[in-house]
């Protein structure tokens, strides 16, 4: 999942030093991104993708993205930072859209005799409060914000991908599998990292791997409550795609 504030998730803060090393250490001929993410924060997705493009252009290094199980929503945003995108025949790709979810708990607290008290300076501070009845004007405001973020996502894809299928609605949140993603222009071809890079750079190509380090506690299966909640959220994110 892509989110700020956690070492267990993908964020610009977590990936910044890793990407810097990948583009700088040993003067690499290329950088390959192994992507497996159901998405998350649009801002973090944008920050990470922008960092990848900046480093690629500064160092004049080509970038290849290899999608594993899924690159959906923000995960696909990251893939668009690459010059070429490769998929497995079973990879799930796309979900170019914006989603927001919540709960309505006002009836629940009323049944249990709980009185909601909230005080604000500024009439919009309590908008979409899950403990109050939903207001149509709040929903409309949320949709306007989502449309702005969606437009940014669409622009990112169009600016980075040539040959997008013009007869298909690629930006309605739908997903494509493997070769279907290639057919509509969201990926370049089916290909796996090692054989593809050997085909590009020769059989003697050497690989250096970079990635977030797991904490001592997580390696021994010890997680705090917050970490367990994140794990549940992450699994729910992948479960949306049957994974």
mmCIF file of C-alpha atoms in Angstrom:
data_model
loop_
_atom_site.group_PDB
_atom_site.id
_atom_site.type_symbol
_atom_site.label_atom_id
_atom_site.label_comp_id
_atom_site.label_asym_id
_atom_site.label_seq_id
_atom_site.Cartn_x
_atom_site.Cartn_y
_atom_site.Cartn_z
ATOM 1 C CA UNK A 1 0.000 0.000 0.000
ATOM 2 C CA UNK A 2 1.085 3.573 -0.669
ATOM 3 C CA UNK A 3 0.761 5.815 2.380
ATOM 4 C CA UNK A 4 2.779 8.253 4.457
ATOM 5 C CA UNK A 5 3.786 7.831 8.082
ATOM 6 C CA UNK A 6 4.709 4.141 8.117
ATOM 7 C CA UNK A 7 7.941 2.294 7.444
ATOM 8 C CA UNK A 8 5.902 -0.736 6.393
ATOM 9 C CA UNK A 9 4.308 1.034 3.424
ATOM 10 C CA UNK A 10 5.472 2.781 0.286
ATOM 11 C CA UNK A 11 6.002 6.516 0.705
ATOM 12 C CA UNK A 12 8.301 9.144 -0.725
ATOM 13 C CA UNK A 13 10.115 9.348 2.620
ATOM 14 C CA UNK A 14 10.747 5.595 2.707
ATOM 15 C CA UNK A 15 11.724 5.243 -0.951
ATOM 16 C CA UNK A 16 13.774 8.429 -1.386
ATOM 17 C CA UNK A 17 17.125 7.029 -0.113
ATOM 18 C CA UNK A 18 16.495 3.698 -1.843
ATOM 19 C CA UNK A 19 15.858 5.336 -5.203
ATOM 20 C CA UNK A 20 18.853 7.637 -4.772
ATOM 21 C CA UNK A 21 21.100 4.579 -4.278
ATOM 22 C CA UNK A 22 19.542 2.671 -7.141
ATOM 23 C CA UNK A 23 20.179 5.504 -9.604
ATOM 24 C CA UNK A 24 23.633 6.417 -8.304
ATOM 25 C CA UNK A 25 25.527 3.378 -7.025
ATOM 26 C CA UNK A 26 27.819 1.838 -9.619
ATOM 27 C CA UNK A 27 26.547 3.958 -12.539
ATOM 28 C CA UNK A 28 23.787 1.522 -13.580
ATOM 29 C CA UNK A 29 22.774 1.006 -17.194
ATOM 30 C CA UNK A 30 19.108 0.898 -16.171
ATOM 31 C CA UNK A 31 16.827 0.862 -13.157
ATOM 32 C CA UNK A 32 14.069 -1.759 -12.886
ATOM 33 C CA UNK A 33 11.070 -1.224 -10.637
ATOM 34 C CA UNK A 34 9.324 -4.304 -9.262
ATOM 35 C CA UNK A 35 5.792 -3.096 -8.564
ATOM 36 C CA UNK A 36 3.154 -4.909 -6.546
ATOM 37 C CA UNK A 37 0.690 -2.409 -5.071
ATOM 38 C CA UNK A 38 -3.099 -1.940 -5.003
ATOM 39 C CA UNK A 39 -2.631 1.832 -4.600
ATOM 40 C CA UNK A 40 -3.192 4.303 -1.794
ATOM 41 C CA UNK A 41 -2.319 7.959 -1.339
ATOM 42 C CA UNK A 42 -2.490 10.010 -4.568
ATOM 43 C CA UNK A 43 -0.045 12.583 -3.177
ATOM 44 C CA UNK A 44 2.544 9.961 -2.213
ATOM 45 C CA UNK A 45 2.107 8.247 -5.588
ATOM 46 C CA UNK A 46 2.722 11.557 -7.336
ATOM 47 C CA UNK A 47 5.756 12.364 -5.170
ATOM 48 C CA UNK A 48 7.383 8.971 -5.737
ATOM 49 C CA UNK A 49 6.737 9.010 -9.485
ATOM 50 C CA UNK A 50 8.100 12.555 -9.772
ATOM 51 C CA UNK A 51 11.243 11.540 -7.882
ATOM 52 C CA UNK A 52 11.804 8.587 -10.218
ATOM 53 C CA UNK A 53 11.453 10.817 -13.297
ATOM 54 C CA UNK A 54 13.759 13.488 -11.859
ATOM 55 C CA UNK A 55 16.490 10.942 -11.111
ATOM 56 C CA UNK A 56 16.060 9.227 -14.483
ATOM 57 C CA UNK A 57 16.420 12.507 -16.342
ATOM 58 C CA UNK A 58 19.293 13.813 -14.213
ATOM 59 C CA UNK A 59 21.277 10.566 -14.529
ATOM 60 C CA UNK A 60 20.087 9.796 -18.071
ATOM 61 C CA UNK A 61 19.157 6.261 -17.006
ATOM 62 C CA UNK A 62 16.251 4.322 -18.582
ATOM 63 C CA UNK A 63 13.606 2.950 -16.212
ATOM 64 C CA UNK A 64 11.692 -0.314 -16.662
ATOM 65 C CA UNK A 65 8.658 -1.230 -14.543
ATOM 66 C CA UNK A 66 7.834 -4.893 -13.982
ATOM 67 C CA UNK A 67 4.329 -5.401 -12.614
ATOM 68 C CA UNK A 68 3.837 -8.477 -10.462
ATOM 69 C CA UNK A 69 0.395 -9.320 -9.009
ATOM 70 C CA UNK A 70 -1.129 -5.872 -9.272
ATOM 71 C CA UNK A 71 -0.360 -2.268 -10.161
ATOM 72 C CA UNK A 72 -3.699 -0.596 -9.582
ATOM 73 C CA UNK A 73 -4.643 2.998 -8.844
ATOM 74 C CA UNK A 74 -1.572 4.572 -7.187
ATOM 75 C CA UNK A 75 0.397 1.424 -7.976
ATOM 76 C CA UNK A 76 -0.139 2.074 -11.684
ATOM 77 C CA UNK A 77 0.714 5.764 -11.133
ATOM 78 C CA UNK A 78 4.154 4.534 -10.007
ATOM 79 C CA UNK A 79 4.459 2.319 -13.087
ATOM 80 C CA UNK A 80 3.911 5.313 -15.379
ATOM 81 C CA UNK A 81 7.179 6.780 -14.103
ATOM 82 C CA UNK A 82 8.980 4.106 -16.126
ATOM 83 C CA UNK A 83 9.948 4.392 -19.773
ATOM 84 C CA UNK A 84 8.595 0.902 -20.427
ATOM 85 C CA UNK A 85 6.069 -1.195 -18.514
ATOM 86 C CA UNK A 86 6.167 -4.997 -18.510
ATOM 87 C CA UNK A 87 3.493 -7.320 -17.126
ATOM 88 C CA UNK A 88 2.994 -10.978 -16.281
ATOM 89 C CA UNK A 89 0.108 -12.649 -18.163
ATOM 90 C CA UNK A 90 -1.807 -12.671 -14.853
ATOM 91 C CA UNK A 91 -0.930 -9.133 -13.680
ATOM 92 C CA UNK A 92 -3.861 -6.854 -12.813
ATOM 93 C CA UNK A 93 -3.343 -3.340 -14.158
ATOM 94 C CA UNK A 94 -5.211 -0.031 -14.121
ATOM 95 C CA UNK A 95 -7.938 1.186 -11.762
ATOM 96 C CA UNK A 96 -7.320 4.759 -12.908
ATOM 97 C CA UNK A 97 -9.756 6.492 -10.614
ATOM 98 C CA UNK A 98 -10.202 7.901 -7.124
ATOM 99 C CA UNK A 99 -12.026 6.278 -4.210
ATOM 100 C CA UNK A 100 -12.994 7.422 -0.726
ATOM 101 C CA UNK A 101 -14.774 5.263 1.850
ATOM 102 C CA UNK A 102 -16.176 5.818 5.315
ATOM 103 C CA UNK A 103 -18.945 4.715 7.691
ATOM 104 C CA UNK A 104 -22.129 6.341 8.926
ATOM 105 C CA UNK A 105 -22.399 5.830 12.685
ATOM 106 C CA UNK A 106 -24.998 8.411 13.737
ATOM 107 C CA UNK A 107 -27.830 5.853 14.073
ATOM 108 C CA UNK A 108 -25.577 3.496 16.057
ATOM 109 C CA UNK A 109 -24.580 6.074 18.671
ATOM 110 C CA UNK A 110 -28.191 7.309 18.944
ATOM 111 C CA UNK A 111 -29.405 3.758 19.710
ATOM 112 C CA UNK A 112 -26.836 3.497 22.490
ATOM 113 C CA UNK A 113 -27.671 6.840 24.056
ATOM 114 C CA UNK A 114 -24.443 8.526 22.976
ATOM 115 C CA UNK A 115 -24.660 12.222 22.298
ATOM 116 C CA UNK A 116 -22.295 13.674 19.709
ATOM 117 C CA UNK A 117 -20.800 17.042 20.688
ATOM 118 C CA UNK A 118 -18.632 18.915 18.235
ATOM 119 C CA UNK A 119 -17.543 22.547 18.161
ATOM 120 C CA UNK A 120 -15.863 24.243 15.218
ATOM 121 C CA UNK A 121 -14.629 27.615 14.042
ATOM 122 C CA UNK A 122 -15.334 27.466 10.315
ATOM 123 C CA UNK A 123 -18.470 25.827 8.958
ATOM 124 C CA UNK A 124 -16.597 23.253 6.881
ATOM 125 C CA UNK A 125 -14.397 21.824 9.658
ATOM 126 C CA UNK A 126 -16.826 19.009 10.473
ATOM 127 C CA UNK A 127 -17.748 18.032 6.925
ATOM 128 C CA UNK A 128 -18.226 14.291 6.328
ATOM 129 C CA UNK A 129 -18.245 13.641 10.083
ATOM 130 C CA UNK A 130 -19.207 9.914 10.291
ATOM 131 C CA UNK A 131 -21.054 10.552 13.562
ATOM 132 C CA UNK A 132 -23.492 12.970 11.915
ATOM 133 C CA UNK A 133 -26.072 12.340 9.168
ATOM 134 C CA UNK A 134 -24.588 12.632 5.690
ATOM 135 C CA UNK A 135 -25.134 15.998 4.033
ATOM 136 C CA UNK A 136 -25.636 16.212 0.250
ATOM 137 C CA UNK A 137 -23.465 19.327 0.068
ATOM 138 C CA UNK A 138 -20.604 17.462 1.763
ATOM 139 C CA UNK A 139 -20.843 14.602 -0.741
ATOM 140 C CA UNK A 140 -20.873 17.056 -3.622
ATOM 141 C CA UNK A 141 -17.801 18.792 -2.253
ATOM 142 C CA UNK A 142 -15.985 15.448 -1.899
ATOM 143 C CA UNK A 143 -16.836 14.559 -5.499
ATOM 144 C CA UNK A 144 -15.386 17.866 -6.700
ATOM 145 C CA UNK A 145 -12.131 17.101 -4.878
ATOM 146 C CA UNK A 146 -12.062 13.585 -6.310
ATOM 147 C CA UNK A 147 -12.564 14.938 -9.824
ATOM 148 C CA UNK A 148 -9.548 17.214 -9.413
ATOM 149 C CA UNK A 149 -7.327 14.337 -8.257
ATOM 150 C CA UNK A 150 -8.727 12.111 -11.019
ATOM 151 C CA UNK A 151 -7.815 14.756 -13.604
ATOM 152 C CA UNK A 152 -4.232 14.801 -12.288
ATOM 153 C CA UNK A 153 -4.057 11.001 -12.542
ATOM 154 C CA UNK A 154 -5.416 11.038 -16.103
ATOM 155 C CA UNK A 155 -2.913 13.710 -17.105
ATOM 156 C CA UNK A 156 -0.069 11.633 -15.621
ATOM 157 C CA UNK A 157 -1.076 8.582 -17.668
ATOM 158 C CA UNK A 158 -1.602 10.511 -20.909
ATOM 159 C CA UNK A 159 1.689 12.360 -20.559
ATOM 160 C CA UNK A 160 3.667 9.149 -19.973
ATOM 161 C CA UNK A 161 1.947 6.603 -22.222
ATOM 162 C CA UNK A 162 1.883 6.651 -26.025
ATOM 163 C CA UNK A 163 -0.557 4.544 -27.967
ATOM 164 C CA UNK A 164 -3.423 4.496 -25.484
ATOM 165 C CA UNK A 165 -6.538 2.923 -26.996
ATOM 166 C CA UNK A 166 -8.849 5.729 -28.083
ATOM 167 C CA UNK A 167 -11.901 3.490 -28.402
ATOM 168 C CA UNK A 168 -11.821 2.401 -24.748
ATOM 169 C CA UNK A 169 -12.626 4.301 -21.563
ATOM 170 C CA UNK A 170 -9.376 3.731 -19.699
ATOM 171 C CA UNK A 171 -10.124 6.157 -16.888
ATOM 172 C CA UNK A 172 -13.313 4.788 -15.343
ATOM 173 C CA UNK A 173 -11.568 2.758 -12.626
ATOM 174 C CA UNK A 174 -11.652 -0.523 -14.572
ATOM 175 C CA UNK A 175 -8.743 -3.005 -14.556
ATOM 176 C CA UNK A 176 -7.138 -5.173 -17.238
ATOM 177 C CA UNK A 177 -5.243 -8.462 -17.001
ATOM 178 C CA UNK A 178 -1.860 -9.102 -18.624
ATOM 179 C CA UNK A 179 -2.089 -8.918 -22.407
ATOM 180 C CA UNK A 180 -5.342 -6.932 -22.192
ATOM 181 C CA UNK A 181 -3.360 -4.152 -20.507
ATOM 182 C CA UNK A 182 -0.898 -4.312 -23.416
ATOM 183 C CA UNK A 183 -3.709 -4.165 -25.987
ATOM 184 C CA UNK A 184 -5.173 -0.958 -24.512
ATOM 185 C CA UNK A 185 -1.745 0.680 -24.167
ATOM 186 C CA UNK A 186 -1.355 0.632 -20.397
ATOM 187 C CA UNK A 187 1.679 -1.677 -20.710
ATOM 188 C CA UNK A 188 4.236 -2.381 -23.425
ATOM 189 C CA UNK A 189 4.500 -6.161 -23.403
ATOM 190 C CA UNK A 190 4.548 -9.329 -21.351
ATOM 191 C CA UNK A 191 7.977 -9.794 -19.800
ATOM 192 C CA UNK A 192 9.806 -10.768 -16.610
ATOM 193 C CA UNK A 193 12.650 -8.860 -15.030
ATOM 194 C CA UNK A 194 15.689 -11.156 -15.335
ATOM 195 C CA UNK A 195 15.166 -12.528 -18.875
ATOM 196 C CA UNK A 196 14.039 -9.142 -20.168
ATOM 197 C CA UNK A 197 17.038 -7.301 -18.743
ATOM 198 C CA UNK A 198 19.369 -9.998 -20.096
ATOM 199 C CA UNK A 199 17.773 -9.570 -23.500
ATOM 200 C CA UNK A 200 18.328 -5.807 -23.248
ATOM 201 C CA UNK A 201 21.849 -5.774 -21.754
ATOM 202 C CA UNK A 202 23.339 -9.219 -22.398
ATOM 203 C CA UNK A 203 23.649 -12.479 -20.470
ATOM 204 C CA UNK A 204 26.392 -11.080 -18.242
ATOM 205 C CA UNK A 205 24.193 -8.345 -16.806
ATOM 206 C CA UNK A 206 24.529 -7.995 -13.023
ATOM 207 C CA UNK A 207 21.716 -7.004 -10.683
ATOM 208 C CA UNK A 208 21.764 -4.994 -7.470
ATOM 209 C CA UNK A 209 18.638 -5.174 -5.331
ATOM 210 C CA UNK A 210 17.335 -2.288 -3.218
ATOM 211 C CA UNK A 211 14.266 -2.120 -1.014
ATOM 212 C CA UNK A 212 12.884 -1.110 2.398
ATOM 213 C CA UNK A 213 14.462 -2.947 5.305
ATOM 214 C CA UNK A 214 12.177 -4.812 7.679
ATOM 215 C CA UNK A 215 12.438 -3.969 11.358
ATOM 216 C CA UNK A 216 13.805 -6.483 13.875
ATOM 217 C CA UNK A 217 10.355 -6.908 15.404
ATOM 218 C CA UNK A 218 8.625 -7.548 12.079
ATOM 219 C CA UNK A 219 11.224 -10.162 11.129
ATOM 220 C CA UNK A 220 10.271 -12.121 14.256
ATOM 221 C CA UNK A 221 6.562 -11.640 13.626
ATOM 222 C CA UNK A 222 6.082 -9.103 16.432
ATOM 223 C CA UNK A 223 3.742 -6.273 15.498
ATOM 224 C CA UNK A 224 2.179 -3.455 17.478
ATOM 225 C CA UNK A 225 -1.569 -2.897 17.308
ATOM 226 C CA UNK A 226 -1.138 -0.119 14.743
ATOM 227 C CA UNK A 227 0.942 -2.445 12.574
ATOM 228 C CA UNK A 228 -1.714 -5.141 12.778
ATOM 229 C CA UNK A 229 -4.381 -2.651 11.655
ATOM 230 C CA UNK A 230 -2.173 -1.644 8.735
ATOM 231 C CA UNK A 231 -1.785 -5.316 7.805
ATOM 232 C CA UNK A 232 -5.563 -5.763 7.740
ATOM 233 C CA UNK A 233 -5.964 -2.621 5.617
ATOM 234 C CA UNK A 234 -3.251 -3.772 3.234
ATOM 235 C CA UNK A 235 -4.835 -7.205 2.836
ATOM 236 C CA UNK A 236 -8.184 -5.540 2.150
ATOM 237 C CA UNK A 237 -6.534 -3.435 -0.543
ATOM 238 C CA UNK A 238 -5.200 -6.518 -2.351
ATOM 239 C CA UNK A 239 -8.456 -8.435 -1.741
ATOM 240 C CA UNK A 240 -10.317 -5.946 -3.951
ATOM 241 C CA UNK A 241 -8.491 -7.587 -6.858
ATOM 242 C CA UNK A 242 -8.994 -11.165 -5.703
ATOM 243 C CA UNK A 243 -5.459 -11.468 -4.313
#
